[in-house]
Structure formats: C-alpha cells, structure tokens
CSV table of C-alpha atoms and ligand atoms in Angstrom, one decimal:
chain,number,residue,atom,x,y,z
A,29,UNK,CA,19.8,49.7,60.7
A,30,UNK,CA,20.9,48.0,63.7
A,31,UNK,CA,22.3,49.1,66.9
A,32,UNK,CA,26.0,48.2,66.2
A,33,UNK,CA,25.7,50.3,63.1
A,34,UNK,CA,23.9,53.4,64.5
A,35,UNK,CA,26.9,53.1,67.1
A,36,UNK,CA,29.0,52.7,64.5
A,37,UNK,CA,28.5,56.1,62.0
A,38,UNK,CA,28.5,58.1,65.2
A,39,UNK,CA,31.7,57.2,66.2
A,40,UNK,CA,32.6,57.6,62.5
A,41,UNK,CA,30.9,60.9,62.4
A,42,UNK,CA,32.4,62.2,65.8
A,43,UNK,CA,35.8,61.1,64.1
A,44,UNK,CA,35.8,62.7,61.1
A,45,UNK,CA,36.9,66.6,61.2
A,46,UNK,CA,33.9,68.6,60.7
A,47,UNK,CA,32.9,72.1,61.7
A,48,UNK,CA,30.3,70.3,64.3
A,49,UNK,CA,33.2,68.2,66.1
A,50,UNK,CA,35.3,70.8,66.3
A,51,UNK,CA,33.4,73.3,67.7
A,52,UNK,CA,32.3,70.7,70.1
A,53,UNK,CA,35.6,70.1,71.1
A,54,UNK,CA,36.7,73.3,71.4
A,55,UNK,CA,32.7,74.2,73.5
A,56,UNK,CA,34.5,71.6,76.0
A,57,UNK,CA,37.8,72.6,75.9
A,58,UNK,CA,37.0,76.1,77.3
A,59,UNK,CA,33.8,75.6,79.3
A,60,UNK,CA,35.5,73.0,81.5
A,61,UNK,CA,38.2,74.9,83.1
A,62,UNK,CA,35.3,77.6,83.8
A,63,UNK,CA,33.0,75.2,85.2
A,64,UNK,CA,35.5,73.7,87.3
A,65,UNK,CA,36.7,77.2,88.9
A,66,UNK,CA,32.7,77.8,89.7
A,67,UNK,CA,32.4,74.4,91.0
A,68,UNK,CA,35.8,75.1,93.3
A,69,UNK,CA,35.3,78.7,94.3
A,70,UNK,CA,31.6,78.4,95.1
A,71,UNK,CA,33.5,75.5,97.6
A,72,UNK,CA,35.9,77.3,99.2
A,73,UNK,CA,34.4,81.0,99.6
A,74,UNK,CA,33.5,80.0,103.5
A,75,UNK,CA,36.7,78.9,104.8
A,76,UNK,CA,38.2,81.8,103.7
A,77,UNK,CA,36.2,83.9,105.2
A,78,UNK,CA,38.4,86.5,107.2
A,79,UNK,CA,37.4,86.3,111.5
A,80,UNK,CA,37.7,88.3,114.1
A,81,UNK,CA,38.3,86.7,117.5
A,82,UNK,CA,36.6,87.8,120.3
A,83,UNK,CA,38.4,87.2,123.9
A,84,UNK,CA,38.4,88.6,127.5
A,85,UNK,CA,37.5,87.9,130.9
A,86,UNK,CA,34.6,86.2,131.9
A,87,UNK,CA,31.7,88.6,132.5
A,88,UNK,CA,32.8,91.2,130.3
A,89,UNK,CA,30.1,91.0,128.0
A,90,UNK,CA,31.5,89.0,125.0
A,91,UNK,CA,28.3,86.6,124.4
A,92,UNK,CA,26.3,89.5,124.8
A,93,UNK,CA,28.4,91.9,122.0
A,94,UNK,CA,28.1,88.7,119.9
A,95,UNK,CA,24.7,88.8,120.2
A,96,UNK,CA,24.2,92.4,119.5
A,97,UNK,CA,26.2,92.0,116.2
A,98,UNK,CA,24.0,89.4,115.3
A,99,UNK,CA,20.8,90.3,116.2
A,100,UNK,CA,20.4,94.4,116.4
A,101,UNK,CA,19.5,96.0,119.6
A,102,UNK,CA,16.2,95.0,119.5
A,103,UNK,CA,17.5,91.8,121.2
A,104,UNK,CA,18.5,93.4,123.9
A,105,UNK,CA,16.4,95.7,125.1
A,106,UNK,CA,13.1,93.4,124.9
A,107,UNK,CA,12.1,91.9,128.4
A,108,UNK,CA,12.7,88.6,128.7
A,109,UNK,CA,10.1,86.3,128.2
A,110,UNK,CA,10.1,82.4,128.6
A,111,UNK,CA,10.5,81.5,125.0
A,112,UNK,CA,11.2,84.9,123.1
A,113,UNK,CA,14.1,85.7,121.4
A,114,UNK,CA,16.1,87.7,123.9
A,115,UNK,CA,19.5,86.8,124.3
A,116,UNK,CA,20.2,86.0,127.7
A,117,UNK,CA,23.4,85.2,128.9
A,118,UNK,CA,25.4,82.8,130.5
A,119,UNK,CA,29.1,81.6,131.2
A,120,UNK,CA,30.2,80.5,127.5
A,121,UNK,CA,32.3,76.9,127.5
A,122,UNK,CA,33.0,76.6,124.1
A,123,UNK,CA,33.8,78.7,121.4
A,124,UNK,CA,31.2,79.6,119.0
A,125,UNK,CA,31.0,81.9,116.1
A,126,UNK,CA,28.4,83.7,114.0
A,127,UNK,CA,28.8,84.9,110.3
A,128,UNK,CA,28.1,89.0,110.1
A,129,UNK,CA,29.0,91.2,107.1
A,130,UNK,CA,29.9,94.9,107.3
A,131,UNK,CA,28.6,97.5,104.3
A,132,UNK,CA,30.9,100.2,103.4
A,133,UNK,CA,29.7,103.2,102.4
A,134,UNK,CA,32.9,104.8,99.8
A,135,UNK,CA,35.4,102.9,101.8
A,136,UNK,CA,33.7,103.9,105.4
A,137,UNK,CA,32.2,100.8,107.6
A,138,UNK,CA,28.1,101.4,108.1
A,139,UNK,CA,26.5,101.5,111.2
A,140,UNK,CA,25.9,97.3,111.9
A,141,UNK,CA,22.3,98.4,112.3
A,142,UNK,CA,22.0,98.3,108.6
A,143,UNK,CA,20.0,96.3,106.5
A,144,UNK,CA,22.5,93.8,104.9
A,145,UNK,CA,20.1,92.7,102.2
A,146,UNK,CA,19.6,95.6,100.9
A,147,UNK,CA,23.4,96.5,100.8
A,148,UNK,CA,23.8,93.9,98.8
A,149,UNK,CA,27.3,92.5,97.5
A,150,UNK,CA,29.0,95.3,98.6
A,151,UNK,CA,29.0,93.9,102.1
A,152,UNK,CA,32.0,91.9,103.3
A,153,UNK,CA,31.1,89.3,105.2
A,154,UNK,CA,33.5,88.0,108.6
A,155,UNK,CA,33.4,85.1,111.5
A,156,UNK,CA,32.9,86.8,115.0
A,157,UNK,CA,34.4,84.2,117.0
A,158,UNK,CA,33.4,84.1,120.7
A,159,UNK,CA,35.4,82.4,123.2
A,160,UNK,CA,35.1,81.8,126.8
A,161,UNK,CA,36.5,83.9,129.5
A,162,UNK,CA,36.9,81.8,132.4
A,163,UNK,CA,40.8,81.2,133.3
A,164,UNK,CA,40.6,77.1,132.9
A,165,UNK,CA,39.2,77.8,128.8
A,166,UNK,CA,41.2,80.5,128.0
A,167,UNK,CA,44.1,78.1,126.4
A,168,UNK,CA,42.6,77.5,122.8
A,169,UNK,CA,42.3,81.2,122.2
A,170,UNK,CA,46.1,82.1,123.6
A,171,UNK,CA,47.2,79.1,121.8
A,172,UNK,CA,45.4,79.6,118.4
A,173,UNK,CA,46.6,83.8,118.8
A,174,UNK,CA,50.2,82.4,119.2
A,175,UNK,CA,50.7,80.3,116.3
A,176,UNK,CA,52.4,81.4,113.2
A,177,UNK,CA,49.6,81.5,110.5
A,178,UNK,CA,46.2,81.3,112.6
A,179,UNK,CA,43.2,80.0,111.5
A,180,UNK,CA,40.1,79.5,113.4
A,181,UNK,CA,40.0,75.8,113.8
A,182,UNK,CA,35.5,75.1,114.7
A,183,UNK,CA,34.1,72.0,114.3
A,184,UNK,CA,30.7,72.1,113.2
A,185,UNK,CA,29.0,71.2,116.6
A,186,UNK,CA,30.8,74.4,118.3
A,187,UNK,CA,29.2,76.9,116.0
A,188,UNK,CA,25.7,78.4,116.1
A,189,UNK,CA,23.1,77.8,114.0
A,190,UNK,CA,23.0,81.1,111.8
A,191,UNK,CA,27.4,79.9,111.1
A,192,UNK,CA,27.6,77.8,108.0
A,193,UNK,CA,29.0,74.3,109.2
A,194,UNK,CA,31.4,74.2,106.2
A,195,UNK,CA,33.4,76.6,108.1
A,196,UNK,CA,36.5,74.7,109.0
A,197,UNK,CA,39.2,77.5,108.8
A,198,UNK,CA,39.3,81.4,108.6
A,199,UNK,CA,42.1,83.9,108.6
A,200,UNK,CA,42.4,85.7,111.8
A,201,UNK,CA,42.2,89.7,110.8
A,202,UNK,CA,41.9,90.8,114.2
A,203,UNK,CA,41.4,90.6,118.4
A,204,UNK,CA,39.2,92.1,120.4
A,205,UNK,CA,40.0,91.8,124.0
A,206,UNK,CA,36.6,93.0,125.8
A,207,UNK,CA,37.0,94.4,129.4
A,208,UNK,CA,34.4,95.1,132.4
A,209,UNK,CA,34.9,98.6,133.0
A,210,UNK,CA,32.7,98.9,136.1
A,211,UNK,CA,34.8,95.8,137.3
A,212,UNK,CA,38.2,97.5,137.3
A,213,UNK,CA,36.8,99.9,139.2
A,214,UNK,CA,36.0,97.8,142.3
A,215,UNK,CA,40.1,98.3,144.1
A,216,UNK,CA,38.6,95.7,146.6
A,217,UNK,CA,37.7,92.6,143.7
A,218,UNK,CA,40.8,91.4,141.8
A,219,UNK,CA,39.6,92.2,138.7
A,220,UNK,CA,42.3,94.7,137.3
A,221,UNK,CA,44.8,91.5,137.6
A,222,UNK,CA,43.1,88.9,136.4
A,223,UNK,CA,41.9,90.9,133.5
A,224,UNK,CA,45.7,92.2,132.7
A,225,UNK,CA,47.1,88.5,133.1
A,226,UNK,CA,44.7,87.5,130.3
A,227,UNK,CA,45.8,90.5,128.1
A,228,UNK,CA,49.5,90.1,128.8
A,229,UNK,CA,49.2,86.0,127.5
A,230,UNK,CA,47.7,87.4,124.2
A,231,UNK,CA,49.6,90.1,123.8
A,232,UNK,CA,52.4,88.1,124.5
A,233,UNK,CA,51.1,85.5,122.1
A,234,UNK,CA,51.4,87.9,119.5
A,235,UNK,CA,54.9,89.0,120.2
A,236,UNK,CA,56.2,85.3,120.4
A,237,UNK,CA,53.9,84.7,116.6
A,238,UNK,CA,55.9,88.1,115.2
A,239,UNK,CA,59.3,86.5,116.0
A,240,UNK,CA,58.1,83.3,114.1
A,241,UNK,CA,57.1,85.0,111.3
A,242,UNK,CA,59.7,84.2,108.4
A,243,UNK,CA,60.5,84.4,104.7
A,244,UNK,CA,58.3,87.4,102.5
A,245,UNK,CA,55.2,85.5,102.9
A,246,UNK,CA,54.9,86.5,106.9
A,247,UNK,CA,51.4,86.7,107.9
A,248,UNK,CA,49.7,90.0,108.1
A,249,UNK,CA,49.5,91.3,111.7
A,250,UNK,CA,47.0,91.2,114.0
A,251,UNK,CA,45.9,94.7,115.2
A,252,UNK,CA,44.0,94.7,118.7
A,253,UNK,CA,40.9,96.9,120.3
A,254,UNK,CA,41.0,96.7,123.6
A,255,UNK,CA,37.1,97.4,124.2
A,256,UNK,CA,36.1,99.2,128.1
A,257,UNK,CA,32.4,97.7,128.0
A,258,UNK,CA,29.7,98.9,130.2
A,259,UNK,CA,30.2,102.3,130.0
A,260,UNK,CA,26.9,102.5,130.6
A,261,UNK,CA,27.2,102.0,134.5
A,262,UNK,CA,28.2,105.9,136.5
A,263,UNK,CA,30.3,103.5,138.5
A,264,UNK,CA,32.4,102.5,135.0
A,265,UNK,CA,36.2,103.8,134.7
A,266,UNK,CA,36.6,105.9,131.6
A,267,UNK,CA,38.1,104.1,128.6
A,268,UNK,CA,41.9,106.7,129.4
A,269,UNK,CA,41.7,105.3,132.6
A,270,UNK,CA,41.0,101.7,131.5
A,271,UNK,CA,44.0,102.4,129.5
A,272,UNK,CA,46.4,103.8,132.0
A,273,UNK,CA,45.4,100.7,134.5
A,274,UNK,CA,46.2,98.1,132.4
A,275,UNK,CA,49.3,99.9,131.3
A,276,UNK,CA,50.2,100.0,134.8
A,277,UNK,CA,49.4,96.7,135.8
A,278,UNK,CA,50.7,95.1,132.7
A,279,UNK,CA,54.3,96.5,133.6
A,280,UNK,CA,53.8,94.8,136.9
A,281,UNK,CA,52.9,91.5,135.8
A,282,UNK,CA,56.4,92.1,133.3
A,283,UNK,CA,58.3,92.6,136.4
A,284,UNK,CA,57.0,90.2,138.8
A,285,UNK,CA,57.4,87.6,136.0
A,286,UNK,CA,61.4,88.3,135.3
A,287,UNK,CA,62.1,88.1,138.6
A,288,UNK,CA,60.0,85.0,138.8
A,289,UNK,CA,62.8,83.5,136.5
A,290,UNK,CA,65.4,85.2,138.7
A,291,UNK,CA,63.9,83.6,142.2
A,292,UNK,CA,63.5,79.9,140.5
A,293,UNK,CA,67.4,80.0,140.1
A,294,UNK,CA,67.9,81.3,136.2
A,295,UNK,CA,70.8,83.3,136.9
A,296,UNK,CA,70.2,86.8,135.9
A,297,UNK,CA,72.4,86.9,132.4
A,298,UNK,CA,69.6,83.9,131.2
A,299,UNK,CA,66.7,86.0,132.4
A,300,UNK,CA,67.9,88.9,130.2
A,301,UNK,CA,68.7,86.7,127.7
A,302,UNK,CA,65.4,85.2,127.3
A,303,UNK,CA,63.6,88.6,127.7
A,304,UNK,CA,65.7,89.9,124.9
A,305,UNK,CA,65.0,86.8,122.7
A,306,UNK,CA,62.6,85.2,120.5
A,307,UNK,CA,60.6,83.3,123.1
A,308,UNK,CA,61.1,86.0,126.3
A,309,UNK,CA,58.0,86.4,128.3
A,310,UNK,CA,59.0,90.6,128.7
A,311,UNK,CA,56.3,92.3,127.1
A,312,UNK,CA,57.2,94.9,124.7
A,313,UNK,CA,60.2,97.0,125.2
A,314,UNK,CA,63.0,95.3,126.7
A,315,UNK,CA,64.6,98.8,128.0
A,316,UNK,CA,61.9,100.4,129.3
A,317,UNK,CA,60.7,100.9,132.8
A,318,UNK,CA,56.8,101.3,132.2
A,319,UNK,CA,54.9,99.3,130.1
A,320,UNK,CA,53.0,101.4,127.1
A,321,UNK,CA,50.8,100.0,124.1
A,322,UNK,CA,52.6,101.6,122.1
A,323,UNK,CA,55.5,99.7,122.8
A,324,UNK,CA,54.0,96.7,120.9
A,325,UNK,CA,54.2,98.4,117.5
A,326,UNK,CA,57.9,96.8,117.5
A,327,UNK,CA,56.2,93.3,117.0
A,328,UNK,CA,54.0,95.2,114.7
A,329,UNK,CA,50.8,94.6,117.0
A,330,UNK,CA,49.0,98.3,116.9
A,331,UNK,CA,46.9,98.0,120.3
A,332,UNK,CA,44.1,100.4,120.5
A,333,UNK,CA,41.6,101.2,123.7
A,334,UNK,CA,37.9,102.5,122.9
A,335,UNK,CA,35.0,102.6,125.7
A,336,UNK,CA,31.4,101.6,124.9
A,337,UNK,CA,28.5,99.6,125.8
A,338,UNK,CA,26.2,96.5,124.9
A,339,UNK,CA,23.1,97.3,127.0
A,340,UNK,CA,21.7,100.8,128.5
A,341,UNK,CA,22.7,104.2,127.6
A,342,UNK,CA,26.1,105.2,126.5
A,343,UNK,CA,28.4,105.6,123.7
A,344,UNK,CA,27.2,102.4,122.5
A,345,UNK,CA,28.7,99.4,120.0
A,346,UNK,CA,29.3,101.9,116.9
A,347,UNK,CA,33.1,102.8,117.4
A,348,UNK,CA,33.9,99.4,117.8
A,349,UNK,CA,31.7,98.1,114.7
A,350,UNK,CA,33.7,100.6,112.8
A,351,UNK,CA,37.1,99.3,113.9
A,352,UNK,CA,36.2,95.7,112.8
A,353,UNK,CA,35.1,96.9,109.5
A,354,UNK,CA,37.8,98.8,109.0
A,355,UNK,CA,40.3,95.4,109.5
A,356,UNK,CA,38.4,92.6,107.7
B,403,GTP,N1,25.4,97.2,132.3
B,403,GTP,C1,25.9,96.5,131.3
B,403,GTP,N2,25.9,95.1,131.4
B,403,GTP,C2,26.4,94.4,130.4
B,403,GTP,C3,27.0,95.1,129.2
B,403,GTP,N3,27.4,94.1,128.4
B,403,GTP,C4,27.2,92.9,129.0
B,403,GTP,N4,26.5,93.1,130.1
B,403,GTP,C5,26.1,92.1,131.1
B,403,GTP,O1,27.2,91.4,131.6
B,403,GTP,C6,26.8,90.0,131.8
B,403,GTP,C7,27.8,89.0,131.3
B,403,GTP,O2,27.8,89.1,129.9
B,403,GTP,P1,28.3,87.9,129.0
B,403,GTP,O3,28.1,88.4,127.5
B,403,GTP,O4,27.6,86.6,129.3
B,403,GTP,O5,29.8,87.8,129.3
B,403,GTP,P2,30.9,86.9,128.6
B,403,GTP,O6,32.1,87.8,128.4
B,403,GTP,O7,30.4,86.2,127.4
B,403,GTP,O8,31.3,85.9,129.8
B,403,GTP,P3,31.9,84.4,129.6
B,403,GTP,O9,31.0,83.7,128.7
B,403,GTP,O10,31.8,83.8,131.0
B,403,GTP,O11,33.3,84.5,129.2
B,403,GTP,C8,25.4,89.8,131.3
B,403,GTP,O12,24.5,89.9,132.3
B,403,GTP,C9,25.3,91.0,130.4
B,403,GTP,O13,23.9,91.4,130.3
B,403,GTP,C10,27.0,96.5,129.2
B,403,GTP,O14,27.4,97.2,128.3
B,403,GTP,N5,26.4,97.2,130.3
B,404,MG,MG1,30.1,84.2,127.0
C-alpha cells in the first residue's frame, strides 16, 4: 500500500460516522474549552492579585515594614554584617513591591509570622507596594490613589526580586499611610506639617476618586490605616495623640488652603463653590469647623489610626498585619 492510499482510508475512516470519531470529536469538543480556561487563568492569576499601597513621609519606616512583612523579625534584629541578609535601609526612589500572603484561621488573619507553606492554599496572597516618601516622589502614589479604578501600574525593573515580573496591574484594596511618631513629637522640626500635607493630598485623592465614581459598577473603596510607627522610642506620641494632631493640623491645612483661593482673587462665592463640589480641595465636611476622620466616611473612605513598631520593643507589627488581612 502506498502513502497516498494509507492517507487516503484515514481520511475515509475519520469521515465515516463511527463510535471512534465521534467520541473523538466530542473528547475535543469538551476538553478544549477546559484547557483553554487553565491555559488563561494560570495567565492571569498575578495581575489580579489584590495590593495594598504603602505611603508616608520619608523616614517613617515604610522600607523597613516592607521588609519585616517579607522577611520575619529575624531580619531585623540580626546585627548587620557586610554581606548578611539584614535589611538596611535607605531613602527609597522608586516604588517597589513584594508578593506576601496572609493565612486565615476561620475567617481571622494569622500572625504574619506564620509559616505560609504550611498554610497552604488557604492563604491569600497580596502586593505590598512601597513607595517613596520624599516630597519630589510623592506624585505617582497621589496620582495613582486619585484615579477612578486604580491599579498598580510596576514595570518589571521596579519590583524586587521575590515580586513575580508578570505583575503589570493589581487592584488597590487598601492605604496605609505610615507616620514617625517620635517625629511629631519634636514641636521644634516641621514634621507634624509636612506629614499632614502628605495625608491631606491622599485623602484628598480619595475624595476627588469617590466623586468620579459612576454607574453600579463603582469601584470598591479604599479604607486607610493610618499607622503611628516607632512606638518603641519613650520619646514617641501615643497613637490618640497622633490622631488628635493630625486632626488638628489637617483642619489647618483645609483652612489655610480656601483662603489661599480667596487671597489669589477667586471671589468667595467660587471658593465655596468649589469646596462644595466635585473637584473642591476642602477636606471632608464642608460645614464643619474641625477636621475629624470620621468625617471622610461621606466619601466612603473609613480612616483608622493604630500605633506600633518595626524595630525594638513595643506593641509591635501584629495589629496592623491583621488590618491588611482583614481588607485583601
Ligand atoms: N526606633 C525605630 N526605628 C524605626 C522603626 N521603623 C523604622 N525605623 C528606622 O527608621 C529609619 C527609616 O526607615 P525606612 O524604612 O528607610 O523609611 P522609609 O519610610 O522607607 O523612608 P523613604 O524611603 O525615604 O520614604 C530606619 O533607620 C529604620 O531602621 C521603629 O519602629 N522604631
Ligand atoms: Mg523607603
């Protein structure tokens, strides 16, 4: 038999209806749709991945909470050495993120000190996104917190090595704006309002994004921890205090910018105007005197304050772990 023929009675045979072809065709039929979903699925599960974006002044310890996340405490409490692998510190310049999961334990977030591998699938895995404090950087993160539907937009070269590079874009499920406590303490440095000009631009950001939500499929909120860090300095404000401060200084900055408005020759019907609408700079409520977080639960942004620490002794990371697990 030649090779035309062979070729031949199996293209005969594959044409002619038999129990063989059939099932054949139907094996393909089904398994090809499921392959396909596998093949797409197994694609996309990283830029899906929910993130967390991690923001604050510059000093405040946000490299150093990344790295605390990633790597346990051990990390931090080693001495440095030359080429160990202690995480020391230094001004960030570009954002960077790491991928952590959080186990739940019936619905409660674990302690991050637990052994992920042997939680197994139950853990839910999130980008903590680290950006840079100082005031020239601080534009991507404000602009990224104040667009409708954010995603965290990394190019592969900006995050670390333990970050899969496929990670392109992430749904942001929450902020964490990370303050120097001991910092705000010092009345002499000007800590208190630089720090509270940062949190009024994202918090601000966040009202602006709630008034251009639209139609049913609005974006789900952002909630925000404000975290007082370095409580483990006896020179640190309390996280009420931290609290009351940047309430206080956060109704300033509101005034001093509406009358800003006023003195560059808005007339004053304009400056109320834009206060009361969509793209106002006023902060939270327009008829109140004093600024409160609470007041930002109109733009649906639920702002919380919790104390802790990265290094030494002190309440510690925990609380704050919990919150993130809680919201991703
Ligand atoms: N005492 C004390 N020091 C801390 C704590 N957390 C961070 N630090 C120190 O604060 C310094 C600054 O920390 P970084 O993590 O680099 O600060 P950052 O927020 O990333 O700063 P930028 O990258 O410039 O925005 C480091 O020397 C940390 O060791 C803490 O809880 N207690
Ligand atoms: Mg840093």
């Amino acid at each position: 038999m030649t090779a035309l023929e062979t070729l031949k009675s199996a293209v005969e045979a594959s044409m002619t209806p038999s129990p063989t072809v059939i099932s054949i065709g139907l094996a393909i039929c089904v398994l090809f749709p499921i392959l396909l979903h596998f093949i797409y699925s197994s694609g996309t599960s990283y830029t899906t991945l929910p993130s967390v974006l991690l923001i604050g002044p510059s000093g405040a310890g946000k490299t150093a909470l990344l790295t605390l996340f990633e790597r346990g405490p051990l990390a931090q409490q080693e001495k440095p050495t030359v080429s160990g692998p202690v995480a020391r510190t230094h001004t960030s310049q570009v954002a960077s993120a790491v991928e952590l999961a959080v186990s739940t334990d019936n619905g409660t977030p674990t302690s991050y000190r637990v052994d992920l591998d042997a939680a197994g699938a139950a853990a839910r895995r999130f980008l903590l996104v680290d950006t840079p404090g100082h005031p020239k950087l601080r534009g991507a993160a404000i602009a990224h917190l104040a667009s409708a539907t954010p995603t965290v937009n990394l190019s592969p070269s900006n995050t670390s090595a333990s970050s899969s590079t496929e990670t392109s874009k992430s749904k942001l499920k929450a902020l964490i704006f990370l303050v120097d406590a001991a910092a705000l303490a010092d009345s002499d440095s000007d800590a208190l309002a630089s720090t509270a000009s940062y949190l009024y631009d994202a918090l601000l950001a966040l009202q602006k994004r709630f008034h251009r939500r639209s139609g049913s499929r609005a974006p789900a909120s952002v909630p925000v921890l404000v975290a007082a860090n370095k409580l483990d300095l006896f020179t640190a404000l309390p996280a009420a205090l931290v609290k009351s401060q940047l309430e206080a200084e956060l109704g300033r900055i509101r005034k001093t910018r509406s009358k800003g408005l006023l003195d560059s020759g808005v007339g004053a019907d304009d400056v109320v105007g834009a206060a009361a609408g969509e793209e106002g700079e006023w902060l939270g409520d327009h008829g109140s005197d004093k600024f409160r977080f609470e007041q930002m639960m109109e733009f649906d942004v639920e702002v919380e304050v919790m104390g802790g620490n990265v290094v030494g002794d002190g309440p510690g990371a925990e609380k704050w772990w919990k919150w993130i697990g809680e919201r991703v």
